[in-house]
Coordinates of C-alpha atoms and ligand atoms in Angstrom, one line a residue:
M1306 CA 104.3 115.8 229.4
N1307 CA 103.7 116.0 225.5
Q1308 CA 102.6 112.4 225.5
S1309 CA 99.5 111.1 225.6
L1310 CA 97.8 107.1 225.9
L1311 CA 94.8 105.8 226.3
M1312 CA 94.7 103.1 228.9
C1313 CA 91.4 100.7 230.2
N1314 CA 91.1 100.0 234.3
P1315 CA 91.0 96.0 234.2
A1316 CA 87.8 96.0 236.8
Y1317 CA 86.1 93.4 234.5
F1318 CA 89.5 91.9 233.2
G1319 CA 90.2 88.1 233.4
V1320 CA 90.7 84.9 230.7
N1321 CA 87.3 84.1 230.0
Y1322 CA 88.1 82.2 226.5
V1323 CA 91.0 81.1 224.4
I1324 CA 92.2 82.8 221.1
N1325 CA 95.8 83.1 221.3
P1326 CA 98.2 80.4 222.8
W1327 CA 99.0 82.3 226.2
M1328 CA 95.5 81.8 227.2
Q1329 CA 95.4 78.2 227.0
G1330 CA 94.6 76.6 230.3
Q1331 CA 94.5 80.0 231.9
V1332 CA 90.7 80.2 231.6
G1333 CA 89.6 81.1 235.4
Q1334 CA 93.2 81.9 236.7
V1335 CA 93.7 85.6 236.5
D1336 CA 94.3 86.6 240.1
S1337 CA 92.0 90.1 239.9
T1338 CA 93.6 91.8 243.0
R1339 CA 97.4 91.3 241.6
A1340 CA 96.2 92.6 238.3
R1341 CA 94.6 95.7 239.4
T1342 CA 98.1 96.1 241.5
Q1343 CA 100.0 95.7 238.6
W1344 CA 98.0 97.6 236.0
R1345 CA 98.1 100.2 238.6
E1346 CA 101.3 100.4 239.7
F1347 CA 101.9 100.5 235.4
Y1348 CA 99.5 103.2 235.4
E1349 CA 101.2 105.5 238.3
A1350 CA 104.6 105.2 236.3
L1351 CA 103.6 106.2 233.4
G1352 CA 100.8 108.7 234.5
R1353 CA 104.2 110.5 235.8
M1354 CA 105.8 110.9 232.5
A1355 CA 102.6 111.0 230.0
D1356 CA 99.1 112.2 230.4
V1357 CA 97.1 109.2 231.0
K1358 CA 93.2 109.1 229.6
L1359 CA 91.1 106.5 230.5
I1360 CA 88.1 104.3 228.6
D1361 CA 85.4 103.4 231.1
P1362 CA 85.7 99.0 231.6
L1363 CA 82.7 97.3 230.8
P1364 CA 81.4 93.5 232.1
H1365 CA 81.4 90.8 229.6
V1366 CA 84.7 92.3 227.2
P1367 CA 86.9 91.0 229.5
D1368 CA 90.3 92.1 226.7
L1369 CA 89.0 95.8 226.8
V1370 CA 92.0 96.6 228.3
F1371 CA 94.8 96.0 225.7
T1372 CA 93.8 99.4 224.4
A1373 CA 96.4 98.8 222.1
N1374 CA 93.7 97.1 220.0
A1375 CA 91.2 99.9 219.7
G1376 CA 92.1 101.0 216.4
I1377 CA 95.1 103.3 214.8
L1378 CA 94.9 106.7 215.1
R1379 CA 97.6 109.3 213.2
G1380 CA 96.8 112.9 213.1
N1381 CA 93.1 113.1 213.6
K1382 CA 92.0 110.5 211.8
F1383 CA 91.0 106.9 213.3
I1384 CA 90.7 103.5 212.1
P1385 CA 89.0 101.6 214.0
S1386 CA 89.8 97.4 214.7
R1387 CA 87.9 94.8 213.2
F1388 CA 88.8 92.3 215.1
R1389 CA 89.5 88.4 214.3
H1390 CA 87.5 86.5 216.9
D1391 CA 84.0 87.0 217.3
E1392 CA 84.7 86.9 221.2
R1393 CA 86.3 90.3 220.6
R1394 CA 84.1 92.1 218.5
A1395 CA 81.6 93.5 220.9
E1396 CA 84.8 95.7 221.8
E1397 CA 84.5 97.7 218.8
P1398 CA 81.5 100.1 219.5
C1399 CA 83.3 100.7 223.1
F1400 CA 86.2 101.9 221.4
K1401 CA 84.3 103.8 218.3
A1402 CA 82.3 105.8 221.1
W1403 CA 85.2 106.7 222.8
F1404 CA 87.2 108.0 220.0
S1405 CA 84.1 109.9 218.4
A1406 CA 83.2 111.4 221.7
N1407 CA 86.9 112.6 222.0
G1408 CA 87.3 114.7 218.5
Y1409 CA 88.4 112.4 216.4
E1410 CA 87.9 111.3 212.9
I1411 CA 86.5 107.9 212.1
V1412 CA 87.5 106.1 209.2
E1413 CA 86.1 102.8 208.6
L1414 CA 87.9 99.5 206.8
P1415 CA 86.1 98.4 204.1
E1416 CA 83.6 95.4 204.6
G1417 CA 85.7 92.1 205.2
I1418 CA 88.9 93.5 205.9
R1419 CA 90.4 92.6 209.6
F1420 CA 92.9 95.1 211.1
E1421 CA 93.7 94.5 215.2
G1422 CA 94.7 98.7 215.6
A1423 CA 98.2 99.5 217.1
G1424 CA 98.7 95.8 218.0
D1425 CA 99.5 95.5 214.4
A1426 CA 100.4 98.4 213.2
L1427 CA 103.7 100.2 214.7
P1428 CA 104.8 103.9 213.7
Q1429 CA 109.0 104.5 213.1
P1430 CA 109.5 107.5 215.8
G1431 CA 110.7 110.8 213.7
R1432 CA 109.9 108.8 210.5
D1433 CA 107.4 108.7 208.2
R1434 CA 106.4 105.0 208.2
I1435 CA 104.3 102.0 210.0
W1436 CA 105.5 98.9 210.1
A1437 CA 102.3 96.1 210.0
G1438 CA 102.1 92.9 211.2
Y1439 CA 99.5 90.2 209.3
G1440 CA 99.5 86.5 209.4
F1441 CA 97.1 85.7 212.4
R1442 CA 94.9 88.8 213.2
T1443 CA 95.4 91.2 210.5
D1444 CA 94.9 90.7 206.5
L1445 CA 97.7 91.6 204.3
E1446 CA 94.9 93.8 202.7
A1447 CA 94.2 96.1 205.7
H1448 CA 98.1 97.4 204.6
G1449 CA 97.2 99.4 201.4
F1450 CA 94.5 100.6 203.4
L1451 CA 96.8 102.6 205.6
T1452 CA 99.2 103.6 202.8
R1453 CA 95.7 105.2 201.0
V1454 CA 94.1 106.9 204.0
F1455 CA 97.7 107.9 206.2
Q1456 CA 99.7 108.6 202.8
T1457 CA 102.6 107.0 204.5
E1458 CA 105.2 103.9 203.8
V1459 CA 103.8 101.0 205.2
I1460 CA 106.1 97.9 205.8
S1461 CA 104.1 94.7 206.1
L1462 CA 105.6 92.0 207.8
R1463 CA 104.6 88.2 207.9
L1464 CA 104.1 87.2 212.1
V1465 CA 104.2 82.8 211.5
N1466 CA 104.7 82.1 215.4
P1467 CA 101.3 81.7 216.9
Q1468 CA 102.9 82.8 220.4
F1469 CA 103.6 86.1 219.0
Y1470 CA 100.5 86.6 216.9
H1471 CA 100.6 90.8 216.9
L1472 CA 103.2 92.4 215.8
D1473 CA 103.7 94.3 219.1
T1474 CA 104.9 90.8 220.7
C1475 CA 108.2 91.0 218.6
F1476 CA 108.5 93.9 217.5
C1477 CA 109.3 97.6 218.9
P1478 CA 110.6 100.6 216.8
L1479 CA 112.9 102.8 219.2
L1480 CA 114.4 106.1 218.4
D1481 CA 116.9 106.9 216.2
D1482 CA 116.0 104.6 213.8
K1483 CA 116.4 101.6 215.8
V1484 CA 114.2 98.6 216.5
M1485 CA 114.3 95.6 219.1
Y1486 CA 112.6 92.6 217.4
Y1487 CA 112.6 88.7 217.7
P1488 CA 114.0 87.6 214.4
S1489 CA 111.9 84.0 214.9
A1490 CA 108.5 85.6 215.3
F1491 CA 108.9 86.2 211.9
D1492 CA 109.0 84.6 208.3
P1493 CA 112.7 84.4 206.5
G1494 CA 111.4 87.2 204.0
S1495 CA 110.0 89.3 206.4
V1496 CA 113.5 89.4 208.6
R1497 CA 115.1 90.3 205.0
T1498 CA 112.7 93.2 204.6
I1499 CA 114.0 94.4 208.2
E1500 CA 117.2 93.4 207.8
E1501 CA 117.5 95.8 204.4
I1502 CA 116.2 99.0 206.4
V1503 CA 117.6 98.3 209.6
P1504 CA 121.3 98.4 209.5
L1505 CA 123.0 96.1 212.2
E1506 CA 124.1 98.8 214.6
N1507 CA 120.4 99.8 214.9
R1508 CA 119.0 96.3 215.2
I1509 CA 118.3 94.7 219.1
A1510 CA 117.5 91.3 218.2
V1511 CA 116.2 89.8 221.8
S1512 CA 116.9 85.7 222.7
R1513 CA 113.9 83.7 222.8
E1514 CA 113.4 84.1 226.7
D1515 CA 113.3 87.7 226.6
A1516 CA 110.6 87.6 223.7
E1517 CA 108.6 84.8 226.0
N1518 CA 109.1 87.9 228.6
F1519 CA 107.4 90.4 226.3
A1520 CA 110.4 92.3 226.4
C1521 CA 109.6 93.7 222.9
N1522 CA 105.7 94.8 224.2
A1523 CA 107.1 97.7 225.8
V1524 CA 106.4 101.2 226.1
L1525 CA 108.5 104.1 225.4
A1526 CA 108.1 107.7 227.0
E1527 CA 111.3 109.6 226.7
K1528 CA 114.2 107.8 227.2
T1529 CA 112.1 105.7 229.6
L1530 CA 111.2 102.0 228.4
F1531 CA 108.2 100.7 230.3
M1532 CA 108.2 97.1 229.7
N1533 CA 107.2 93.3 231.8
G1534 CA 111.1 92.5 232.2
A1535 CA 114.3 92.0 230.3
S1536 CA 117.3 90.1 230.8
R1537 CA 120.8 91.2 232.1
E1538 CA 121.8 91.4 228.7
L1539 CA 119.4 92.5 227.2
R1540 CA 119.0 95.8 230.0
S1541 CA 122.3 96.5 229.3
R1542 CA 122.1 96.8 226.0
L1543 CA 119.3 98.7 225.7
E1544 CA 121.2 101.3 228.3
N1545 CA 123.8 100.8 226.5
A1546 CA 121.7 102.4 223.7
G1547 CA 120.5 105.3 226.0
Y1548 CA 117.3 104.1 227.3
V1549 CA 116.2 103.5 231.2
V1550 CA 114.8 100.8 231.2
A1551 CA 111.5 100.5 234.1
A1552 CA 110.6 96.9 235.1
R1553 CA 106.7 96.9 235.4
P1554 CA 105.6 93.5 236.1
V1555 CA 102.2 92.4 234.0
T1556 CA 102.4 89.1 234.6
E1557 CA 98.6 88.6 235.7
F1558 CA 98.0 89.9 231.7
L1559 CA 100.8 87.9 230.1
K1560 CA 97.8 85.1 230.7
A1561 CA 95.6 86.9 228.6
G1562 CA 98.6 87.1 226.0
G1563 CA 99.4 90.7 226.3
A1564 CA 101.8 93.2 228.3
N1565 CA 102.4 96.6 229.1
K1566 CA 102.6 97.9 225.4
C1567 CA 99.3 96.1 224.6
L1568 CA 97.4 98.1 227.9
T1569 CA 97.8 101.5 226.0
M1570 CA 97.0 103.2 222.9
A1571 CA 99.3 105.6 221.9
L1572 CA 97.3 108.9 221.5
H1573 CA 99.8 111.5 219.9
Ligands
LIG1417 N1 93.4 88.2 224.8 C1 93.9 89.2 223.8 C2 94.0 88.9 222.6 O1 94.3 87.6 222.0 C3 95.1 90.0 224.0 C4 95.4 90.9 223.1 C5 97.0 91.8 223.3 N2 97.2 92.9 222.5 C6 98.2 93.4 222.1 N3 98.2 94.6 221.6 N4 99.1 92.3 221.5 O2 93.5 89.6 221.5

């Protein structure tokens, strides 16, 4: 097990406010028992392939379960998120405390810049490249900061569809320079950027149905892709590319606008 991830038990998870389109009409609608069962099944499956660490859940911060939004980590440097919405800002000190207690160096964003961590910044495995989203939660200015702190190439992609407000809801870097993505989530210039950098044979574009089922919000562990679900077509394309598709439904978390990938943060 050389992969390590951070998760947070959903003891206090729920939809208590509306900050993305998925949450509309879902306030108070989460079935907590079901959410806990779905989370545990995913956690246990992942735990068989990776070392999963836990941050303590806290009342009144229901979205703390989405640890992908803690910040971004590269090497020993951790840049904590600065959330767009006040509803999530109370999570910032929780995540910061965990990362500093676990020996990471905290590098603060400049004043006034918003950034939602690994939800909007995805490294390409085996490459010195970070794909970074902006437009809803993260400011474009945050990308320049990532370049400077991590000394790495950062590719900025503009998100234009409010349903896909974080990059990890519509884009998933895979092995061997491949990517899985939902083109309609991006502005035309960003689609062109993706197509220029990633040759056709390395691009797996998903349908609207798969995108709305959070297929791009997948966690890669070795060659297994953990995801909420995939159509038969997408599943066979991924299997042909050498992946094992492990469906771990997290439908209760979809009510908050997040799925499997959002529920994890890669530690190294
Ligand atoms: N309710 C949360 C929000 O709107 C969901 C976060 C999902 N996380 C993610 N990495 N996409 O902020």
